[in-house]
Amino acid sequence: MSKRDDDSVGLRARTPAVKEAWKRTNQDMEAIAEERREDGWEVITMPSVHTSPVGREDGEDDYYGLVHVIPDNHADAFSEAFDPDTFTRWEAYRNDVDGFVFLVTELMDPESKTAILVAGQYNMQLSKGMVTTAIKTDDLYSHFKTINGTELGSVRYEEIDPFIPNVDGFIERFDIDQDA
């Protein structure tokens, strides 16, 4: 197996359905951005080069959720625009294909009419820790960082369903005690 055929989480999904879903996710991100621009918003778009679902057992107690690795050529634009105190609204647009979650996360500063859209995908088979933590805490984070690990910002969501498909099925499947 060549190096380009694997990554830090195992074999990359290369099925036609998964490839098409990633392509559609990026197209959806651009369509959302265009709608915002038509409404007078300044919009920054970027694909995540990698998105990891991280649970508490994978790291620090307060560092769980979706970790999006932002390409270096987008990091400055993200850092210059993003302020966790002013980006008070968000939307998540999700599509589930062949065990993968394809997601566009939209962060919005309504006062300045600035939006940041990030396209990402994660493997549900690798998300048990994140989902378990999210169910137990009843919240979820998105963390944004560069390839070298520089933290760009984090956002906390009080809703987990927009980011995780079939939460109830996940609770049943893994017999998660929500009160533990």
CSV table of N, CA and C in Angstrom, one decimal, residues 10-94:
chain,number,residue,atom,x,y,z
A,10,GLY,N,-6.4,5.3,9.0
A,10,GLY,CA,-6.7,4.1,8.3
A,10,GLY,C,-6.9,4.4,6.8
A,11,LEU,N,-7.4,3.5,6.1
A,11,LEU,CA,-7.7,3.7,4.7
A,11,LEU,C,-8.7,4.8,4.4
A,12,ARG,N,-8.4,5.6,3.5
A,12,ARG,CA,-9.3,6.6,3.1
A,12,ARG,C,-10.4,6.0,2.3
A,13,ALA,N,-11.6,6.6,2.4
A,13,ALA,CA,-12.7,6.1,1.7
A,13,ALA,C,-12.6,6.6,0.2
A,14,ARG,N,-12.6,5.7,-0.7
A,14,ARG,CA,-12.5,6.1,-2.1
A,14,ARG,C,-13.6,5.6,-2.9
A,15,THR,N,-14.7,5.3,-2.3
A,15,THR,CA,-15.9,4.8,-3.1
A,15,THR,C,-16.4,5.9,-4.0
A,16,PRO,N,-17.0,5.6,-5.1
A,16,PRO,CA,-17.6,6.7,-5.9
A,16,PRO,C,-18.6,7.5,-5.1
A,17,ALA,N,-19.4,6.9,-4.3
A,17,ALA,CA,-20.4,7.6,-3.5
A,17,ALA,C,-19.8,8.6,-2.5
A,18,VAL,N,-18.7,8.2,-1.9
A,18,VAL,CA,-18.0,9.1,-0.9
A,18,VAL,C,-17.3,10.2,-1.7
A,19,LYS,N,-16.7,9.9,-2.8
A,19,LYS,CA,-16.0,11.0,-3.6
A,19,LYS,C,-17.1,12.0,-4.0
A,20,GLU,N,-18.2,11.5,-4.5
A,20,GLU,CA,-19.3,12.4,-5.0
A,20,GLU,C,-19.8,13.2,-3.8
A,21,ALA,N,-20.0,12.6,-2.6
A,21,ALA,CA,-20.5,13.3,-1.5
A,21,ALA,C,-19.6,14.5,-1.1
A,22,TRP,N,-18.3,14.2,-1.1
A,22,TRP,CA,-17.3,15.3,-0.8
A,22,TRP,C,-17.4,16.4,-1.8
A,23,LYS,N,-17.5,16.1,-3.1
A,23,LYS,CA,-17.6,17.1,-4.1
A,23,LYS,C,-18.9,17.9,-3.9
A,24,ARG,N,-20.0,17.2,-3.6
A,24,ARG,CA,-21.3,17.9,-3.4
A,24,ARG,C,-21.2,18.8,-2.1
A,25,THR,N,-20.5,18.4,-1.1
A,25,THR,CA,-20.4,19.1,0.1
A,25,THR,C,-19.7,20.5,-0.2
A,26,ASN,N,-18.6,20.4,-1.0
A,26,ASN,CA,-17.9,21.6,-1.3
A,26,ASN,C,-18.8,22.5,-2.2
A,27,GLN,N,-19.5,21.9,-3.1
A,27,GLN,CA,-20.5,22.7,-4.0
A,27,GLN,C,-21.5,23.3,-3.1
A,28,ASP,N,-22.0,22.6,-2.1
A,28,ASP,CA,-23.1,23.2,-1.2
A,28,ASP,C,-22.5,24.3,-0.4
A,29,MET,N,-21.2,24.2,0.0
A,29,MET,CA,-20.6,25.3,0.8
A,29,MET,C,-20.5,26.5,-0.1
A,30,GLU,N,-20.2,26.4,-1.3
A,30,GLU,CA,-20.1,27.5,-2.2
A,30,GLU,C,-21.5,28.1,-2.5
A,31,ALA,N,-22.5,27.3,-2.6
A,31,ALA,CA,-23.8,27.8,-2.9
A,31,ALA,C,-24.3,28.6,-1.7
A,32,ILE,N,-24.1,28.1,-0.5
A,32,ILE,CA,-24.5,28.8,0.7
A,32,ILE,C,-23.8,30.1,0.8
A,33,ALA,N,-22.5,30.1,0.5
A,33,ALA,CA,-21.7,31.3,0.5
A,33,ALA,C,-22.2,32.3,-0.5
A,34,GLU,N,-22.6,31.9,-1.7
A,34,GLU,CA,-23.2,32.8,-2.7
A,34,GLU,C,-24.5,33.4,-2.2
A,35,GLU,N,-25.3,32.6,-1.6
A,35,GLU,CA,-26.6,33.1,-1.1
A,35,GLU,C,-26.3,34.2,0.0
A,36,ARG,N,-25.4,34.0,0.9
A,36,ARG,CA,-25.0,35.0,1.9
A,36,ARG,C,-24.5,36.3,1.2
A,37,ARG,N,-23.6,36.1,0.2
A,37,ARG,CA,-23.0,37.3,-0.4
A,37,ARG,C,-24.1,38.1,-1.1
A,38,GLU,N,-25.1,37.4,-1.7
A,38,GLU,CA,-26.2,38.1,-2.3
A,38,GLU,C,-27.0,38.9,-1.3
A,39,ASP,N,-27.0,38.5,0.0
A,39,ASP,CA,-27.7,39.2,1.0
A,39,ASP,C,-26.8,40.2,1.7
A,40,GLY,N,-25.6,40.4,1.2
A,40,GLY,CA,-24.7,41.5,1.7
A,40,GLY,C,-23.7,41.0,2.7
A,41,TRP,N,-23.5,39.7,2.9
A,41,TRP,CA,-22.5,39.2,3.8
A,41,TRP,C,-21.1,39.1,3.2
A,42,GLU,N,-20.1,39.3,4.0
A,42,GLU,CA,-18.7,38.9,3.7
A,42,GLU,C,-18.6,37.5,4.1
A,43,VAL,N,-18.1,36.6,3.1
A,43,VAL,CA,-18.1,35.2,3.4
A,43,VAL,C,-16.7,34.6,3.1
A,44,ILE,N,-16.2,33.8,4.0
A,44,ILE,CA,-14.9,33.1,3.8
A,44,ILE,C,-15.3,31.6,3.7
A,45,THR,N,-14.8,30.9,2.7
A,45,THR,CA,-15.0,29.5,2.6
A,45,THR,C,-13.7,28.8,2.6
A,46,MET,N,-13.7,27.6,3.2
A,46,MET,CA,-12.5,26.7,3.2
A,46,MET,C,-12.9,25.3,3.5
A,47,PRO,N,-12.2,24.4,2.7
A,47,PRO,CA,-12.4,23.0,3.0
A,47,PRO,C,-11.4,22.6,4.2
A,48,SER,N,-11.8,21.7,5.0
A,48,SER,CA,-10.9,21.2,6.0
A,48,SER,C,-10.1,20.1,5.4
A,49,VAL,N,-8.8,20.1,5.6
A,49,VAL,CA,-8.0,19.0,5.0
A,49,VAL,C,-8.1,17.7,5.8
A,50,HIS,N,-8.6,17.8,7.0
A,50,HIS,CA,-8.9,16.6,7.8
A,50,HIS,C,-9.8,17.0,8.9
A,51,THR,N,-10.8,16.2,9.2
A,51,THR,CA,-11.7,16.4,10.4
A,51,THR,C,-11.6,15.2,11.2
A,52,SER,N,-11.3,15.4,12.5
A,52,SER,CA,-11.3,14.2,13.4
A,52,SER,C,-12.3,14.4,14.5
A,53,PRO,N,-13.1,13.3,14.8
A,53,PRO,CA,-14.0,13.3,15.9
A,53,PRO,C,-13.2,12.9,17.1
A,54,VAL,N,-13.2,13.7,18.2
A,54,VAL,CA,-12.4,13.5,19.4
A,54,VAL,C,-13.3,13.5,20.6
A,55,GLY,N,-13.1,12.4,21.4
A,55,GLY,CA,-13.8,12.3,22.7
A,55,GLY,C,-12.9,12.7,23.8
A,56,ARG,N,-13.5,12.8,25.0
A,56,ARG,CA,-12.7,13.1,26.2
A,56,ARG,C,-11.6,12.1,26.4
A,57,GLU,N,-11.8,10.8,26.2
A,57,GLU,CA,-10.8,9.8,26.5
A,57,GLU,C,-9.6,10.0,25.5
A,58,ASP,N,-9.8,10.7,24.4
A,58,ASP,CA,-8.8,10.9,23.4
A,58,ASP,C,-7.8,12.0,23.8
A,59,GLY,N,-8.1,12.8,24.8
A,59,GLY,CA,-7.3,14.0,25.1
A,59,GLY,C,-7.7,14.6,26.4
A,60,GLU,N,-7.7,15.9,26.4
A,60,GLU,CA,-8.0,16.7,27.5
A,60,GLU,C,-9.5,16.7,27.8
A,61,ASP,N,-9.9,17.0,29.0
A,61,ASP,CA,-11.3,17.0,29.4
A,61,ASP,C,-12.1,18.0,28.6
A,62,ASP,N,-11.5,19.2,28.3
A,62,ASP,CA,-12.3,20.2,27.7
A,62,ASP,C,-12.0,20.3,26.2
A,63,TYR,N,-11.4,19.3,25.6
A,63,TYR,CA,-11.0,19.3,24.2
A,63,TYR,C,-11.7,18.1,23.6
A,64,TYR,N,-12.9,18.2,23.1
A,64,TYR,CA,-13.6,17.2,22.4
A,64,TYR,C,-14.5,17.8,21.4
A,65,GLY,N,-14.9,17.0,20.5
A,65,GLY,CA,-15.8,17.4,19.4
A,65,GLY,C,-15.1,17.2,18.1
A,66,LEU,N,-15.4,18.1,17.1
A,66,LEU,CA,-14.8,17.9,15.8
A,66,LEU,C,-13.6,18.8,15.7
A,67,VAL,N,-12.5,18.3,15.3
A,67,VAL,CA,-11.2,19.0,15.1
A,67,VAL,C,-11.0,19.1,13.6
A,68,HIS,N,-11.1,20.4,13.1
A,68,HIS,CA,-11.0,20.6,11.7
A,68,HIS,C,-9.5,21.2,11.5
A,69,VAL,N,-8.8,20.5,10.6
A,69,VAL,CA,-7.5,21.0,10.2
A,69,VAL,C,-7.7,21.9,9.0
A,70,ILE,N,-7.3,23.2,9.2
A,70,ILE,CA,-7.5,24.2,8.1
A,70,ILE,C,-6.2,24.3,7.3
A,71,PRO,N,-6.3,24.4,6.0
A,71,PRO,CA,-5.1,24.5,5.2
A,71,PRO,C,-4.4,25.9,5.6
A,72,ASP,N,-3.1,25.8,5.5
A,72,ASP,CA,-2.3,27.0,5.9
A,72,ASP,C,-2.7,28.3,5.0
A,73,ASN,N,-3.1,28.0,3.8
A,73,ASN,CA,-3.4,29.2,2.9
A,73,ASN,C,-4.8,29.8,3.3
A,74,HIS,N,-5.5,29.2,4.2
A,74,HIS,CA,-6.8,29.8,4.7
A,74,HIS,C,-6.7,30.2,6.2
A,75,ALA,N,-5.6,29.8,6.8
A,75,ALA,CA,-5.5,30.1,8.3
A,75,ALA,C,-5.5,31.6,8.6
A,76,ASP,N,-4.8,32.4,7.9
A,76,ASP,CA,-4.8,33.8,8.2
A,76,ASP,C,-6.2,34.4,8.0
A,77,ALA,N,-6.9,34.1,7.0
A,77,ALA,CA,-8.3,34.6,6.7
A,77,ALA,C,-9.2,34.2,7.9
A,78,PHE,N,-9.1,32.9,8.3
A,78,PHE,CA,-9.9,32.5,9.5
A,78,PHE,C,-9.6,33.3,10.7
A,79,SER,N,-8.3,33.4,11.0
A,79,SER,CA,-7.8,34.1,12.2
A,79,SER,C,-8.2,35.6,12.2
A,80,GLU,N,-8.1,36.2,11.1
A,80,GLU,CA,-8.4,37.6,11.0
A,80,GLU,C,-9.9,37.9,11.1
A,81,ALA,N,-10.8,37.0,10.7
A,81,ALA,CA,-12.2,37.2,10.7
A,81,ALA,C,-12.8,36.7,12.0
A,82,PHE,N,-12.3,35.6,12.6
A,82,PHE,CA,-13.0,34.9,13.7
A,82,PHE,C,-12.7,35.6,15.0
A,83,ASP,N,-13.8,35.8,15.7
A,83,ASP,CA,-13.8,36.3,17.1
A,83,ASP,C,-14.9,35.5,17.8
A,84,PRO,N,-14.6,34.6,18.8
A,84,PRO,CA,-15.6,33.8,19.4
A,84,PRO,C,-16.7,34.6,20.1
A,85,ASP,N,-16.4,35.9,20.5
A,85,ASP,CA,-17.4,36.7,21.1
A,85,ASP,C,-18.4,37.3,20.2
A,86,THR,N,-18.1,37.5,18.9
A,86,THR,CA,-19.0,38.1,17.9
A,86,THR,C,-19.6,37.1,17.0
A,87,PHE,N,-19.0,35.9,16.8
A,87,PHE,CA,-19.6,34.9,16.0
A,87,PHE,C,-20.6,34.1,16.9
A,88,THR,N,-21.8,34.6,17.0
A,88,THR,CA,-22.8,34.1,17.9
A,88,THR,C,-23.8,33.2,17.3
A,89,ARG,N,-23.9,33.1,16.0
A,89,ARG,CA,-24.8,32.2,15.3
A,89,ARG,C,-24.1,31.2,14.5
A,90,TRP,N,-24.7,30.1,14.3
A,90,TRP,CA,-24.1,29.0,13.5
A,90,TRP,C,-25.2,28.2,12.8
A,91,GLU,N,-24.8,27.5,11.8
A,91,GLU,CA,-25.7,26.5,11.1
A,91,GLU,C,-24.8,25.3,10.8
A,92,ALA,N,-25.4,24.2,10.7
A,92,ALA,CA,-24.7,23.0,10.3
A,92,ALA,C,-25.5,22.3,9.2
A,93,TYR,N,-24.9,22.0,8.1
A,93,TYR,CA,-25.6,21.3,7.0
A,93,TYR,C,-24.9,20.0,6.8
A,94,ARG,N,-25.6,18.9,7.0
A,94,ARG,CA,-25.1,17.6,7.1
A,94,ARG,C,-25.6,16.6,6.0
